[in-house]
Coordinates of C-alpha atoms in Angstrom, one line a residue:
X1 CA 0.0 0.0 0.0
X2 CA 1.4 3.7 -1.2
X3 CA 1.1 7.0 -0.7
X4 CA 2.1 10.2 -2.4
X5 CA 4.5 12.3 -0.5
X6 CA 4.8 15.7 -1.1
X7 CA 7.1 18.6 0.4
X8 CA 8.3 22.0 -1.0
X9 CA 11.3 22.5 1.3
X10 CA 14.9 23.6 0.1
X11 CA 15.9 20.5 2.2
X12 CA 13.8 17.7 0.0
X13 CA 15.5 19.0 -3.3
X14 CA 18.7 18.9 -1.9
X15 CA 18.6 15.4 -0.2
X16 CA 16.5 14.5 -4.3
X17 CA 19.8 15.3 -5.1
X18 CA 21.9 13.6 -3.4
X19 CA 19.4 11.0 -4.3
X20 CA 20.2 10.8 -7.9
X21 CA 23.7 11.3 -7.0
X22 CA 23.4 7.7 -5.5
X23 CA 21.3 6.8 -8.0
X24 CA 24.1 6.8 -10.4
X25 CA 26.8 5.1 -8.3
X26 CA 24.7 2.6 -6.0
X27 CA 22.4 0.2 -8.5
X28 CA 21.1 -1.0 -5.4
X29 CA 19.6 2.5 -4.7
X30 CA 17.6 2.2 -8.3
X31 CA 15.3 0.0 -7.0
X32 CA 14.8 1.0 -3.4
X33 CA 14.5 4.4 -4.5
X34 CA 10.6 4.6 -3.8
X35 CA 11.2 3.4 -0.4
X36 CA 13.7 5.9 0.7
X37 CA 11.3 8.6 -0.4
X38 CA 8.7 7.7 1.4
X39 CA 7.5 10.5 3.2
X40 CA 6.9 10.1 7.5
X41 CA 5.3 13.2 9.5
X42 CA 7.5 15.0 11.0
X43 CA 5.1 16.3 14.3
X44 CA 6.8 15.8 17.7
X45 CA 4.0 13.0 19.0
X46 CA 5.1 10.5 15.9
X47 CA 8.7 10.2 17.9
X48 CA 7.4 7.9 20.5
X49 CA 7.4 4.9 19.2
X50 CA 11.0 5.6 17.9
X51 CA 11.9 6.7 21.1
X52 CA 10.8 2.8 22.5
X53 CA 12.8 1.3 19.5
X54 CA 16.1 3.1 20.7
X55 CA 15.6 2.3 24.3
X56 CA 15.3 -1.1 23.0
X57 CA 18.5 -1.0 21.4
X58 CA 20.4 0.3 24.3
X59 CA 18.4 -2.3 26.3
X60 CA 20.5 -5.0 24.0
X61 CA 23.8 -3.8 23.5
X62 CA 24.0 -2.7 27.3
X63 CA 22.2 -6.5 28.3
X64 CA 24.8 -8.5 25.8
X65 CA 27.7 -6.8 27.7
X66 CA 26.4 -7.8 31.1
X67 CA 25.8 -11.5 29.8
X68 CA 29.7 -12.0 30.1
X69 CA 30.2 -11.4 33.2
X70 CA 26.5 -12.1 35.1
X71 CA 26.4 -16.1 36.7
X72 CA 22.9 -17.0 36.8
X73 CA 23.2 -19.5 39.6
X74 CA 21.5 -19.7 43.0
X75 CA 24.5 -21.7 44.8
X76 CA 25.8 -20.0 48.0
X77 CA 29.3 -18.7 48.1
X78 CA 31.4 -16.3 50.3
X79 CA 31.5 -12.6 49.1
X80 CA 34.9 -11.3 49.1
X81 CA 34.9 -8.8 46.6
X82 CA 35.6 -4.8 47.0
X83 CA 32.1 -3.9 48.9
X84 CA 33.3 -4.2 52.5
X85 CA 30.3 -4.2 54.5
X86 CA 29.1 -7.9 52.9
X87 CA 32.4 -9.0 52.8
X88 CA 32.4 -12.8 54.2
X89 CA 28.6 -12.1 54.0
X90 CA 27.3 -15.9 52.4
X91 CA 25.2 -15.0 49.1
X92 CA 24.2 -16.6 45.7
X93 CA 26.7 -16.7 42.5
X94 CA 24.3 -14.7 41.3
X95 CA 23.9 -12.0 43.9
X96 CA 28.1 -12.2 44.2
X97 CA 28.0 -11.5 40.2
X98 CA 25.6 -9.0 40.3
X99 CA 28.1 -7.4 43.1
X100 CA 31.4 -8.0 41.1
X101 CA 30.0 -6.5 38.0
X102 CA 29.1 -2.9 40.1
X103 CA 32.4 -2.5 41.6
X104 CA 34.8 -4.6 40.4
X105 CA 34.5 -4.8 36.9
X106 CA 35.5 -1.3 34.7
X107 CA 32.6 0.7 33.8
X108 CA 30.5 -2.0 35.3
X109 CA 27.7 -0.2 37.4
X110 CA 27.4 2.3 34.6
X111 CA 26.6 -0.5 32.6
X112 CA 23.5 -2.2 34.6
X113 CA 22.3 0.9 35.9
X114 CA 21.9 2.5 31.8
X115 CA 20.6 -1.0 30.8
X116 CA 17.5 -0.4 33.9
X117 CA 17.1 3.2 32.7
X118 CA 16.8 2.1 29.8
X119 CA 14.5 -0.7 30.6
X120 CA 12.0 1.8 32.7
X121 CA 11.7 4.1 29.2
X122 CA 11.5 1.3 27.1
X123 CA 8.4 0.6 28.8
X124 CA 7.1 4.3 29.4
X125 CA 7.3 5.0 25.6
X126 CA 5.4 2.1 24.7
X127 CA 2.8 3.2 26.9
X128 CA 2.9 6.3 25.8
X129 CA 3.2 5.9 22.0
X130 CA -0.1 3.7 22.5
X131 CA -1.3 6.4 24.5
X132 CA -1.3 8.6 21.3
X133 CA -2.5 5.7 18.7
X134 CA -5.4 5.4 21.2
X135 CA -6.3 9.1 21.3
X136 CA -5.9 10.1 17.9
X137 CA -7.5 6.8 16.6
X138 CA -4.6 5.5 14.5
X139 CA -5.7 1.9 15.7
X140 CA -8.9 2.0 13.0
X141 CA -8.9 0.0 9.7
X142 CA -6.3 -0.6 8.6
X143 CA -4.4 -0.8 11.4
X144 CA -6.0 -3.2 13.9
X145 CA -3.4 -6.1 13.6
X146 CA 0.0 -3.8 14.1
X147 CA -2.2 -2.0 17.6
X148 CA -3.1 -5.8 18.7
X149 CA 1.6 -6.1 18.3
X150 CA 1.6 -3.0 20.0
X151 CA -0.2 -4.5 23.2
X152 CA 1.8 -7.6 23.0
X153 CA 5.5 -5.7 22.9
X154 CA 3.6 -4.0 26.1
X155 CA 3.0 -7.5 27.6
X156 CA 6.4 -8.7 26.7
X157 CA 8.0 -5.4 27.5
X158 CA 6.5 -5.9 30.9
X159 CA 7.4 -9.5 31.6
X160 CA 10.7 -8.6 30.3
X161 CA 11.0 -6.0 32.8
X162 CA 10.1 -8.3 36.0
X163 CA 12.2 -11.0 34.5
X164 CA 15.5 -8.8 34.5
X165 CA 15.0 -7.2 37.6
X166 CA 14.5 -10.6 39.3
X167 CA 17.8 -12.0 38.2
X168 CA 20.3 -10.3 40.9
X169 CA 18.8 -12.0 43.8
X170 CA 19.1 -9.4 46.3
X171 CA 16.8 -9.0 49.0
X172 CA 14.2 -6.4 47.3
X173 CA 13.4 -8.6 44.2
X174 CA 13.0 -11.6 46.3
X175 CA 10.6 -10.3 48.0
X176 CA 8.8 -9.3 44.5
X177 CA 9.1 -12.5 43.3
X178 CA 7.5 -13.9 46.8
X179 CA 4.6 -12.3 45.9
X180 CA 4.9 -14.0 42.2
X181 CA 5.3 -17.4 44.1
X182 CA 1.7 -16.5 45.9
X183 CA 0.3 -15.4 42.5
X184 CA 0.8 -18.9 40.6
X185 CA -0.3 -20.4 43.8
X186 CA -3.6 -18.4 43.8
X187 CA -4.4 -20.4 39.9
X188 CA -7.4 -22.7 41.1
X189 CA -6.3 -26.5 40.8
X190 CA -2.9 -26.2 38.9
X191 CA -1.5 -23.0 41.1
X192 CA 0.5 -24.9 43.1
X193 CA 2.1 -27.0 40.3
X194 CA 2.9 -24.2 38.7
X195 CA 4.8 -22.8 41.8
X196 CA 6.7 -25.9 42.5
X197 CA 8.0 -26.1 38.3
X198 CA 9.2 -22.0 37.9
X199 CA 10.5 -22.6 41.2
X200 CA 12.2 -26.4 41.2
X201 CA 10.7 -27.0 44.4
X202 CA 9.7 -25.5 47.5
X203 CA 9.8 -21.5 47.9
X204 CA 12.7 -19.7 46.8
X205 CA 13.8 -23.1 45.5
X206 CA 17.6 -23.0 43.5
X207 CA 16.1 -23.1 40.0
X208 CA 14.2 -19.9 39.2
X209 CA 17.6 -17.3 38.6
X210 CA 18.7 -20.0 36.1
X211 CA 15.5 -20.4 34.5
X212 CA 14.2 -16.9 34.1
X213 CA 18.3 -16.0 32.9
X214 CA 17.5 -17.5 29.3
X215 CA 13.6 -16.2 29.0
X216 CA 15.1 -12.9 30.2
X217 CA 18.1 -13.0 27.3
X218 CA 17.0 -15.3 24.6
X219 CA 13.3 -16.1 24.4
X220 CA 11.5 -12.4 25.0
X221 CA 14.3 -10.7 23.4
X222 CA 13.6 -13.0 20.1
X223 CA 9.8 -12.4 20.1
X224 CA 10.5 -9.0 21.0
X225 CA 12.8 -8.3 18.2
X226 CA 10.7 -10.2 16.1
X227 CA 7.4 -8.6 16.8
X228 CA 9.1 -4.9 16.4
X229 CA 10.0 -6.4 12.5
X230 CA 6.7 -6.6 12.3
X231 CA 5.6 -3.4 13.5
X232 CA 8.3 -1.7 11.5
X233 CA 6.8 -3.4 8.4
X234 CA 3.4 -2.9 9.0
X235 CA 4.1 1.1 9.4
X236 CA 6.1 1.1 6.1
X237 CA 3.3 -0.8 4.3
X238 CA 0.3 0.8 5.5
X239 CA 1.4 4.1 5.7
X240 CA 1.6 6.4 9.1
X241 CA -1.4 8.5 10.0
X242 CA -1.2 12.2 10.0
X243 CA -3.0 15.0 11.1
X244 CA -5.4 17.2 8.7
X245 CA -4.0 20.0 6.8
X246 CA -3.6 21.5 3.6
X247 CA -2.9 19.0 0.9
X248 CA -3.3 16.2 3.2
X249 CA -5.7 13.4 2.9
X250 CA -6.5 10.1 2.8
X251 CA -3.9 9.0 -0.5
X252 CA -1.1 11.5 0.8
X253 CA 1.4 11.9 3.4
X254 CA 2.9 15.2 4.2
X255 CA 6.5 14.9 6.1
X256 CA 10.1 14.1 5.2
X257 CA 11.6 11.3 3.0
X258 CA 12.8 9.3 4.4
X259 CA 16.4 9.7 2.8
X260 CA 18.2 11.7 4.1
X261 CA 16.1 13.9 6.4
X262 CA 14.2 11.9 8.4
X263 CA 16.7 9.3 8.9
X264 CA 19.3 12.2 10.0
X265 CA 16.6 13.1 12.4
X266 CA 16.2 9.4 13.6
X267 CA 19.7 8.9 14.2
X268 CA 19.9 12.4 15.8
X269 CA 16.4 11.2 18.3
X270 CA 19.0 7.9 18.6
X271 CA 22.4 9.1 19.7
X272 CA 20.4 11.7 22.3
X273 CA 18.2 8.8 23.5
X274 CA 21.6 6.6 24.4
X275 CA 23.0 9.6 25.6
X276 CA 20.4 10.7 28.0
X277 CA 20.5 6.8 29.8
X278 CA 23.7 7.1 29.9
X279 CA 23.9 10.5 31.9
X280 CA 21.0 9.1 33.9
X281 CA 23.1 6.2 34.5
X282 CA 26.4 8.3 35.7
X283 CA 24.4 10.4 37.9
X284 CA 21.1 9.1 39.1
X285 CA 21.3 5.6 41.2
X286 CA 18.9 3.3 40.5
X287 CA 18.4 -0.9 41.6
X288 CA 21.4 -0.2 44.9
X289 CA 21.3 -3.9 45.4
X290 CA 24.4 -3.9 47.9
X291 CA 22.1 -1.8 50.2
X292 CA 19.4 -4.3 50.5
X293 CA 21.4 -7.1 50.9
X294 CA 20.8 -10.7 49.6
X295 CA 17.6 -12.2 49.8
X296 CA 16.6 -14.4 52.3
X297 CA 13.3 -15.8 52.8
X298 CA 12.1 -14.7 56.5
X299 CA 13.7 -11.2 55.9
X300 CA 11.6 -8.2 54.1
X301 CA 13.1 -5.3 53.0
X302 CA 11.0 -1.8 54.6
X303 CA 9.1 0.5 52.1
X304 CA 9.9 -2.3 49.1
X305 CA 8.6 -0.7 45.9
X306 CA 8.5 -2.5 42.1
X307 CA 9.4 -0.6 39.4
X308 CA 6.8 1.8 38.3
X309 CA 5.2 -0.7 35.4
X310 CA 4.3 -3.2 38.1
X311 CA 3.6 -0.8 40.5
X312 CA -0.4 -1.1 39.7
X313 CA -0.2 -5.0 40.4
X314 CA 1.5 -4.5 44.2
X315 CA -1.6 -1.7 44.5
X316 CA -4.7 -3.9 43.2
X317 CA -3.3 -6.7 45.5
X318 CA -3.3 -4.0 48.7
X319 CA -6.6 -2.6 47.6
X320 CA -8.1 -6.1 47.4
X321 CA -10.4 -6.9 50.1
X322 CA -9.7 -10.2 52.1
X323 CA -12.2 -12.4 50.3
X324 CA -11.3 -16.2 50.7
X325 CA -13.4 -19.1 50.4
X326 CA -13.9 -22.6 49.7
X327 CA -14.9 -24.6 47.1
X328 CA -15.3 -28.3 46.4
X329 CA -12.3 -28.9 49.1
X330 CA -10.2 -26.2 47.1
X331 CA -9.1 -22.7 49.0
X332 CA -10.6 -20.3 46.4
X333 CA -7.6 -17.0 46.8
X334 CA -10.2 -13.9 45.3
X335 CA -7.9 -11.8 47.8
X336 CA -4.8 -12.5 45.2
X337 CA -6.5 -14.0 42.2
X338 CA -9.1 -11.4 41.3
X339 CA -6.4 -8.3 41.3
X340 CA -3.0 -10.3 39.7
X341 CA -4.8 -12.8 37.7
X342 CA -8.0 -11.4 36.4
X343 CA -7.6 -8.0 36.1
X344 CA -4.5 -7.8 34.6
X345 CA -6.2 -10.5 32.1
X346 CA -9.5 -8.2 31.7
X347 CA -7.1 -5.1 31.0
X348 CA -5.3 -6.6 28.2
X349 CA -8.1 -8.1 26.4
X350 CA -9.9 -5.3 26.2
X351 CA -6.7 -3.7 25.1
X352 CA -6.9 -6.5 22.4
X353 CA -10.7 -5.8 21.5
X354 CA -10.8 -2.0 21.7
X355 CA -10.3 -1.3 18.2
X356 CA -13.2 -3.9 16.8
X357 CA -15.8 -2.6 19.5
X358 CA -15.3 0.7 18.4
X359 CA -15.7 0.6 14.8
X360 CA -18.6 -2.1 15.1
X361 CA -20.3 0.3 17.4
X362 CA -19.5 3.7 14.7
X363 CA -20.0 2.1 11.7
X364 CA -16.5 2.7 10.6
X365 CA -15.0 -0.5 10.1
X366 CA -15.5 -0.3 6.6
X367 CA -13.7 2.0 5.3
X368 CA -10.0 2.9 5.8
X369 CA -8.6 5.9 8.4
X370 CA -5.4 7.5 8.0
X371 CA -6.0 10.6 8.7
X372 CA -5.5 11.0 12.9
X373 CA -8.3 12.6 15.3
X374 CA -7.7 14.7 17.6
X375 CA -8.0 14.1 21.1
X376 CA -11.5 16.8 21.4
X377 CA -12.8 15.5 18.6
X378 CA -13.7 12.2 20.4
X379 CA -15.1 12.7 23.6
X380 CA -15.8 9.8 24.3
X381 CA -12.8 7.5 23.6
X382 CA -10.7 10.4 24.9
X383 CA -12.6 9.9 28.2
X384 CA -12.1 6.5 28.3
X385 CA -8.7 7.1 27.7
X386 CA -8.0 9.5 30.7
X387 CA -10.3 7.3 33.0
X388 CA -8.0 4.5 32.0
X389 CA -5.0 6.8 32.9
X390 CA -6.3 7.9 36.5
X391 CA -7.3 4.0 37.0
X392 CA -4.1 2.6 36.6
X393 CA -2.2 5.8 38.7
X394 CA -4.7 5.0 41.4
X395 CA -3.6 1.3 41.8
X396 CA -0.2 2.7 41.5
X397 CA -0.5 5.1 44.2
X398 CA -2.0 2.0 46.2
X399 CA 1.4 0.3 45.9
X400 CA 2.9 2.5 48.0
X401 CA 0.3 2.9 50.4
X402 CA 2.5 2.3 53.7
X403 CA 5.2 5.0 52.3
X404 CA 2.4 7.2 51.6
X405 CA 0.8 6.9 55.1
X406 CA 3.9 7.1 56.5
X407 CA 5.1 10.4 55.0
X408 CA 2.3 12.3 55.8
X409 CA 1.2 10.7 59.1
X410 CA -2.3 9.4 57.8
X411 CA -3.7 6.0 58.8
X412 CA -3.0 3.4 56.6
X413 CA -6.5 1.8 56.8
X414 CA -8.1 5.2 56.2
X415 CA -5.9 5.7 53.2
X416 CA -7.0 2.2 51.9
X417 CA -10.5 2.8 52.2
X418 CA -10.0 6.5 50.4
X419 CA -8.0 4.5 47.1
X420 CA -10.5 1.8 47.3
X421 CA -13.2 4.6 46.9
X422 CA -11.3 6.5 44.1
X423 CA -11.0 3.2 42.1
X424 CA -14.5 3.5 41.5
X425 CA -15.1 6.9 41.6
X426 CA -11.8 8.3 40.3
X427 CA -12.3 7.1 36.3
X428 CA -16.0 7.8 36.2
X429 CA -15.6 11.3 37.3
X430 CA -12.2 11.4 34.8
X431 CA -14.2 10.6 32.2
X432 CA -17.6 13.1 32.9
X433 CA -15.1 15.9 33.0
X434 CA -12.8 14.8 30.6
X435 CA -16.0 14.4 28.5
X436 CA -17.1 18.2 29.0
X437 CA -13.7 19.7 28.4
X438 CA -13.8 18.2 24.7
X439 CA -17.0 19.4 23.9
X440 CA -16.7 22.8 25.5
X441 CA -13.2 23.1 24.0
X442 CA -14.8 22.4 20.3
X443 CA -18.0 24.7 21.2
X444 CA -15.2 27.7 21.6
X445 CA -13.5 26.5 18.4
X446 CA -16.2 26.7 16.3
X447 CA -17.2 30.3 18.1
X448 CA -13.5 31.4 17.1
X449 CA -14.1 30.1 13.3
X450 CA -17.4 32.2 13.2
X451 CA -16.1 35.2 14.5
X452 CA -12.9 35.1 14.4
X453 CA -9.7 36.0 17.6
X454 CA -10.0 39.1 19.8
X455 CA -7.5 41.8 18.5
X456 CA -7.7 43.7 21.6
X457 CA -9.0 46.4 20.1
X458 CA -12.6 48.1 21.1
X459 CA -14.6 50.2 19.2
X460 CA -17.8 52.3 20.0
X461 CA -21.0 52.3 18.0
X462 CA -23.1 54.2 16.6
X463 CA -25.2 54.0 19.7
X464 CA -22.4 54.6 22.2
X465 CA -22.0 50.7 23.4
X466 CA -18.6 49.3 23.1
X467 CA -17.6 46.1 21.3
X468 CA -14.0 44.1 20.9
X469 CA -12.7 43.7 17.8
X470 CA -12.1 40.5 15.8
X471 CA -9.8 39.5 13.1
X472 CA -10.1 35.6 11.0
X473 CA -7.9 32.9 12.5
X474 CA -4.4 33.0 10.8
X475 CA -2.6 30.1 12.9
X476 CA -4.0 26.7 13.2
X477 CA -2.8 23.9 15.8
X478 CA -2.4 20.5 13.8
X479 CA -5.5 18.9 12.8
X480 CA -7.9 21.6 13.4
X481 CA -10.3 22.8 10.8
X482 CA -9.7 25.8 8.8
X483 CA -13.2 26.7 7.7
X484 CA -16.5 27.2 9.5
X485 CA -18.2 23.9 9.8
X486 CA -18.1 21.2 12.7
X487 CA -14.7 19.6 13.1
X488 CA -14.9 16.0 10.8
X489 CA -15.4 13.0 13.4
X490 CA -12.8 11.0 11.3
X491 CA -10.8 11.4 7.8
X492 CA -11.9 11.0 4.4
X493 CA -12.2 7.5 3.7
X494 CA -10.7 6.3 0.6
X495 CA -12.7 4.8 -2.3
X496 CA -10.1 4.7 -4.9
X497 CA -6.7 2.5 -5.8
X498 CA -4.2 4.3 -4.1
X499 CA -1.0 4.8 -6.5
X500 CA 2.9 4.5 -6.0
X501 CA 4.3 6.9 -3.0
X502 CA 6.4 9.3 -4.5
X503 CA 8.0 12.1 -3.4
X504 CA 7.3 15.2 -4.9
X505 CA 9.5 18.8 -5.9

């Protein structure tokens, strides 16, 4: 699937150009030349998901370097390396390498600690790339399959996340994966099965380090990598949305080739994005394993937080009343299943729906979108969206309930009972206001259209009253409609055979 790219900038005829320049040297160039023409938008919200791709890649290169030196085994040895106060201190090979790598090996800690900042935005620009498909509708026909990738990377990303940060074996992700020991137990007839395989016996078992090492390296990584091909591909052949403008429609993108400018742009977005971890890595600690010790079972580490993307999980679990029962001789968990099982489960597969229950319930699934909505346009998605936002930072604020209740001297029943209540009422009254800001924002939009902005000026009439003057609307943000009429709910839909992308003088 093509599109016609157009742009009149002095930059697109030089890097045409140095296009045929290539073209006459490189034969390979000849027939790739429609490709690296292709035109991408060049607005700030379309670097997101590039952003996620380039945290991803410092997430390998920093993760290979740490696989030399990292000893995924749970067999107790002696510390006696350069930190002092756990020196003769009995710990795991893995804890010990975790430990070596930090202080003893050159450049070591700067190492991990950029591959966990990088790990923590790899997972924040997922979210919020989907964030923007979701509000500006880029998940409609024709794009359903590469949104349902989307929220499996997020899935993966997420699993990949826990699975990394279990692997040192110091006493704060112990206790994390405690609570994932009580999860697979909570599974009605096979939970405890489960339990005893991931962990090769009873809890913490000497297995689960060793096991989760190669899912953590190999196995996600692959599907990972391989899923982001996809994505890649899907983008390339179907075209990236774009907001409405002049010249802009269903059958043409607006933007930069993508040879040379917008890859000098992407490589720019690259080297800052490395750069950036890496800072955040020299000067901001992060995952201080040598302060919380190794793990031990009957020890807990005070004020133990996840990282943020599990963060809701640890709050639905706190915010969970203590429902327990029987049934047919089988202790029924609702206290841990409901909130780390079902939830989680009921999030993502309405994740996975979203886009087919809208456009059965509009009427658009039948024709093609690739022209992006904006956020006001669509009240009601838009609120869904933001109740979906204050949902999930309620349950995260629930996972640090204690902390929270500790800092500002508040009971930590009372502030239970007030998240428990905001659960509910939190995304309900997120989406009611979220609902009337949209509309009142496009009442005062088409108000502006029919009469145009204040100048500042005010006259007197003929009568002696006093009226501001108004001036036509010169600047537009992207997207918005430049002629008096109600914004468009969605894009033109496209009835025709859409030609060749090229990329216009």
């Amino acid at each position: 699937m093509g599109s016609n790219g157009s742009t009149g900038s002095a930059g697109a005829r030089r890097g045409e150009r140095i296009a045929d320049a290539l073209d006459t040297r490189l034969p390979v160039y000849e027939g790739a030349g429609g490709l690296l023409r292709k035109a991408f938008p060049d607005h700030w919200s379309f670097l997101l998901g590039e952003l996620a791709l380039y945290s991803l890649v410092v997430l390998l290169l920093t993760g290979t370097w740490l696989t030399f030196f990292f000893e995924p085994d749970m067999g107790e040895v002696v510390y006696a390396g350069s930190y002092a106060p756990l020196r003769g201190t009995l710990v795991s090979a893995a804890f010990d390498s975790t430990l070596r790598i930090s202080f003893d090996v050159r450049g070591g800690l700067l190492v991990r600690q950029a591959h966990h900042w990088a790990a923590l935005v790899f997972v924040a620009a997922i979210g919020a790339h989907m964030l923007r498909v979701f509000l500006t509708g880029a998940f409609r026909r024709p794009r359903e399959a590469n949104w349902m990738v989307g929220v499996t990377l997020l899935v993966l990303a997420l699993a990949e996340g826990f699975a990394g940060y279990s692997l040192p074996d110091d006493l704060l992700s112990g206790t994390g994966l405690r609570i994932a020991q009580g999860i697979m137990q909570s599974i009605p007839l096979v939970g405890t099965y489960v339990a005893m395989f991931a962990f090769g016996g009873q809890f913490p078992g000497h297995d689960i380090v060793s096991r989760l090492y190669p899912v953590h390296i190999l196995l996600v990584p692959g599907v990972l990598i391989a899923l982001v091909t996809v994505h890649l591909l899907l983008v390339f052949h179907l075209k990236h949305t774009q907001w409405r403008g002049p010249g802009r429609t269903n059958r043409d993108v607006v933007g930069k080739p993508l040879f040379p400018q917008f890859a000098a742009s992407s490589i720019g977005l690259s080297l800052i994005t490395a750069g950036v971890l890496f800072v955040l890595a020299a000067v901001a600690q992060i995952n201080p394993v040598w302060l919380f010790g190794p793990y031990r079972p009957d020890q807990v580490s005070t004020g133990s937080q996840p990282d943020w993307y599990v963060g809701f999980l640890e709050g639905a679990l706190r915010l969970m009343p203590p429902w327990e029962t029987n049934v047919a001789g089988h202790t029924f968990m609702g206290n841990v299943l409901i909130p780390a099982v079902v939830l989680p489960g009921v999030i993502f597969m309405l994740l996975y729906a979203y886009p087919f229950v809208e456009q059965r319930l509009t009427g658009e699934g039948r024709r093609e979108r690739h022209l992006a909505d904006r956020p006001r346009e669509r009240p009601v998605r838009t609120g869904i969206g933001v109740a979906a936002v204050v949902f999930y930072g309620v349950l995260l604020l629930a996972g640090a309930n204690d902390i929270i209740a500790q800092s500002f001297r508040v009971s930590v029943n009372a502030l239970t009972w007030i998240l428990r209540v905001a659960l509910v009422l939190g995304p309900v009254l997120a989406f009611l206001v979220t609902r009337g800001v949209c509309r009142a924002l496009l009442d005062a939009e088409r108000e502006e259209l029919a009469e145009g902005t204040e100048s500042g000026e005010v006259r007197q009439g003929l009568t002696g009253g006093y009226e501001s003057d108004h001036r036509p609307m010169e600047r537009f943000r992207p997207g918005a409609p430049r002629r008096l009429s109600a914004p468009p709910r969605t894009g033109t839909p496209d009835r025709g055979p859409r030609e060749p992308e090229r990329h216009s003088r």
